[in-house]
Amino acid sequence: VQLVESGGGLVQPGGSLRLSCVASGDTFDLFAIAWFRQAPGMGREGVACIVTSDQTTYYGDSAKGRFTISSDNAKNTVYLQMNNLQPEDTAVYYCAAEYWPGLGDFSVWRTGAFSYWGQGSQVTVSS
């Protein structure tokens, strides 16, 4: 599985961005796909995750109420809609995938134990 992120960039505080993660292969609906981020000098943080087989979603604390994760299985694409962005959201955002064909609760996504990772997309929030 290869993952390619896009949609990052520079945005002013309070603005919005939508990140996209396109996955290769024909088993897209058998994976859980998540967004993580890493700011300079900081550890990796789980932002959001979606189980593509049943559209179950999970969110990290920093994303709740501002970010929305969704998937378009026909396009092998997962989106992260980010609203009301703030300077502390500045980071490299990574898309990650792990085989998870609807096996129940996937709260362990926060551990970051995913087999496949994209190259990352820079998001900078600054005035």
Short mmCIF file of C-alpha atoms in Angstrom, two decimals:
data_model
loop_
_atom_site.label_atom_id
_atom_site.label_comp_id
_atom_site.label_asym_id
_atom_site.label_seq_id
_atom_site.Cartn_x
_atom_site.Cartn_y
_atom_site.Cartn_z
CA VAL A 1 0.00 0.00 0.00
CA GLN A 2 1.33 3.41 -0.96
CA LEU A 3 -0.10 6.57 0.56
CA VAL A 4 0.18 10.04 -0.95
CA GLU A 5 -0.89 13.11 1.02
CA SER A 6 -1.81 16.48 -0.43
CA GLY A 7 -3.57 19.68 0.57
CA GLY A 8 -1.15 21.17 3.05
CA GLY A 9 0.01 24.76 2.96
CA LEU A 10 0.03 28.09 4.71
CA VAL A 11 -3.17 29.37 6.28
CA GLN A 12 -4.02 32.21 8.63
CA PRO A 13 -5.35 31.52 12.14
CA GLY A 14 -9.03 30.71 12.00
CA GLY A 15 -8.74 29.40 8.46
CA SER A 16 -9.42 25.95 7.01
CA LEU A 17 -7.60 23.31 5.02
CA ARG A 18 -8.55 19.90 3.69
CA LEU A 19 -5.90 17.22 3.53
CA SER A 20 -6.26 14.25 1.20
CA CYS A 21 -4.65 10.82 1.43
CA VAL A 22 -4.86 8.60 -1.65
CA ALA A 23 -4.07 4.92 -1.17
CA SER A 24 -2.94 2.51 -3.86
CA GLY A 25 -4.33 -1.00 -4.23
CA ASP A 26 -7.76 -2.57 -4.41
CA THR A 27 -8.33 -3.42 -0.75
CA PHE A 28 -8.94 0.11 0.50
CA ASP A 29 -12.09 -0.88 2.38
CA LEU A 30 -10.15 -3.36 4.49
CA PHE A 31 -7.97 -0.76 6.15
CA ALA A 32 -8.06 1.72 8.99
CA ILE A 33 -6.51 4.99 7.92
CA ALA A 34 -5.35 7.66 10.30
CA TRP A 35 -3.81 11.09 10.37
CA PHE A 36 -0.90 11.85 12.67
CA ARG A 37 1.06 15.03 13.04
CA GLN A 38 4.47 16.00 14.30
CA ALA A 39 5.57 19.51 15.14
CA PRO A 40 9.26 20.48 15.33
CA GLY A 41 10.82 19.13 18.51
CA MET A 42 7.61 17.34 19.51
CA GLY A 43 6.46 13.75 19.48
CA ARG A 44 4.02 12.28 17.03
CA GLU A 45 0.36 12.92 17.85
CA GLY A 46 -2.70 11.04 16.68
CA VAL A 47 -5.20 13.38 15.06
CA ALA A 48 -7.99 11.18 13.69
CA CYS A 49 -8.69 7.70 12.36
CA ILE A 50 -11.36 6.07 10.23
CA VAL A 51 -12.18 2.39 9.69
CA THR A 52 -13.08 2.39 6.02
CA SER A 53 -15.21 -0.77 6.15
CA ASP A 54 -17.84 0.74 8.45
CA GLN A 55 -16.87 4.45 8.62
CA THR A 56 -16.22 4.34 12.38
CA THR A 57 -14.22 7.39 13.36
CA TYR A 58 -11.89 8.26 16.22
CA TYR A 59 -10.43 11.62 17.17
CA GLY A 60 -7.54 12.86 19.21
CA ASP A 61 -8.25 15.50 21.83
CA SER A 62 -6.78 18.32 19.75
CA ALA A 63 -9.07 17.50 16.80
CA LYS A 64 -12.43 17.16 18.52
CA GLY A 65 -14.92 19.79 17.39
CA ARG A 66 -12.62 21.27 14.73
CA PHE A 67 -11.46 18.44 12.45
CA THR A 68 -13.48 15.88 10.52
CA ILE A 69 -12.15 12.68 8.98
CA SER A 70 -14.02 11.02 6.14
CA SER A 71 -13.40 8.53 3.37
CA ASP A 72 -14.51 8.07 -0.22
CA ASN A 73 -13.97 4.36 -0.77
CA ALA A 74 -14.71 4.64 -4.48
CA LYS A 75 -11.74 7.00 -4.80
CA ASN A 76 -9.45 5.23 -2.30
CA THR A 77 -9.19 8.56 -0.52
CA VAL A 78 -9.39 9.72 3.08
CA TYR A 79 -9.90 13.38 3.89
CA LEU A 80 -9.13 15.48 6.93
CA GLN A 81 -11.15 18.68 7.01
CA MET A 82 -9.52 21.09 9.42
CA ASN A 83 -11.40 24.18 10.55
CA ASN A 84 -10.51 27.03 12.90
CA LEU A 85 -6.84 26.27 12.56
CA GLN A 86 -4.50 27.74 15.13
CA PRO A 87 -0.72 28.22 15.25
CA GLU A 88 -0.38 25.18 17.49
CA ASP A 89 -1.75 23.07 14.63
CA THR A 90 1.42 23.77 12.67
CA ALA A 91 3.06 20.43 11.94
CA VAL A 92 3.83 17.85 9.30
CA TYR A 93 0.70 15.75 8.85
CA TYR A 94 1.13 12.09 7.97
CA CYS A 95 -1.36 9.61 6.63
CA ALA A 96 -1.02 6.01 7.86
CA ALA A 97 -2.80 2.74 7.06
CA GLU A 98 -3.20 -0.57 8.83
CA TYR A 99 -5.12 -3.68 7.79
CA TRP A 100 -8.33 -3.64 9.85
CA PRO A 101 -11.40 -5.15 8.13
CA GLY A 102 -13.94 -4.18 10.75
CA LEU A 103 -12.64 -6.30 13.64
CA GLY A 104 -14.28 -4.22 16.33
CA ASP A 105 -12.98 -1.35 18.40
CA PHE A 106 -9.81 0.23 17.04
CA SER A 107 -9.05 2.62 19.89
CA VAL A 108 -5.46 1.38 19.81
CA TRP A 109 -4.94 3.57 16.74
CA ARG A 110 -3.43 6.19 19.03
CA THR A 111 -0.34 4.04 19.52
CA GLY A 112 0.67 4.73 15.94
CA ALA A 113 1.29 1.05 15.15
CA PHE A 114 0.52 1.36 11.45
CA SER A 115 2.32 -0.57 8.74
CA TYR A 116 2.11 1.99 5.95
CA TRP A 117 2.95 5.69 6.02
CA GLY A 118 2.85 8.57 3.59
CA GLN A 119 5.59 11.13 3.06
CA GLY A 120 3.88 13.89 5.01
CA SER A 121 2.33 17.24 4.18
CA GLN A 122 3.34 20.49 5.86
CA VAL A 123 0.61 22.60 7.46
CA THR A 124 1.63 26.03 8.67
CA VAL A 125 -0.77 28.30 10.52
CA SER A 126 0.54 31.83 10.77
CA SER A 127 -0.54 35.41 10.25
#
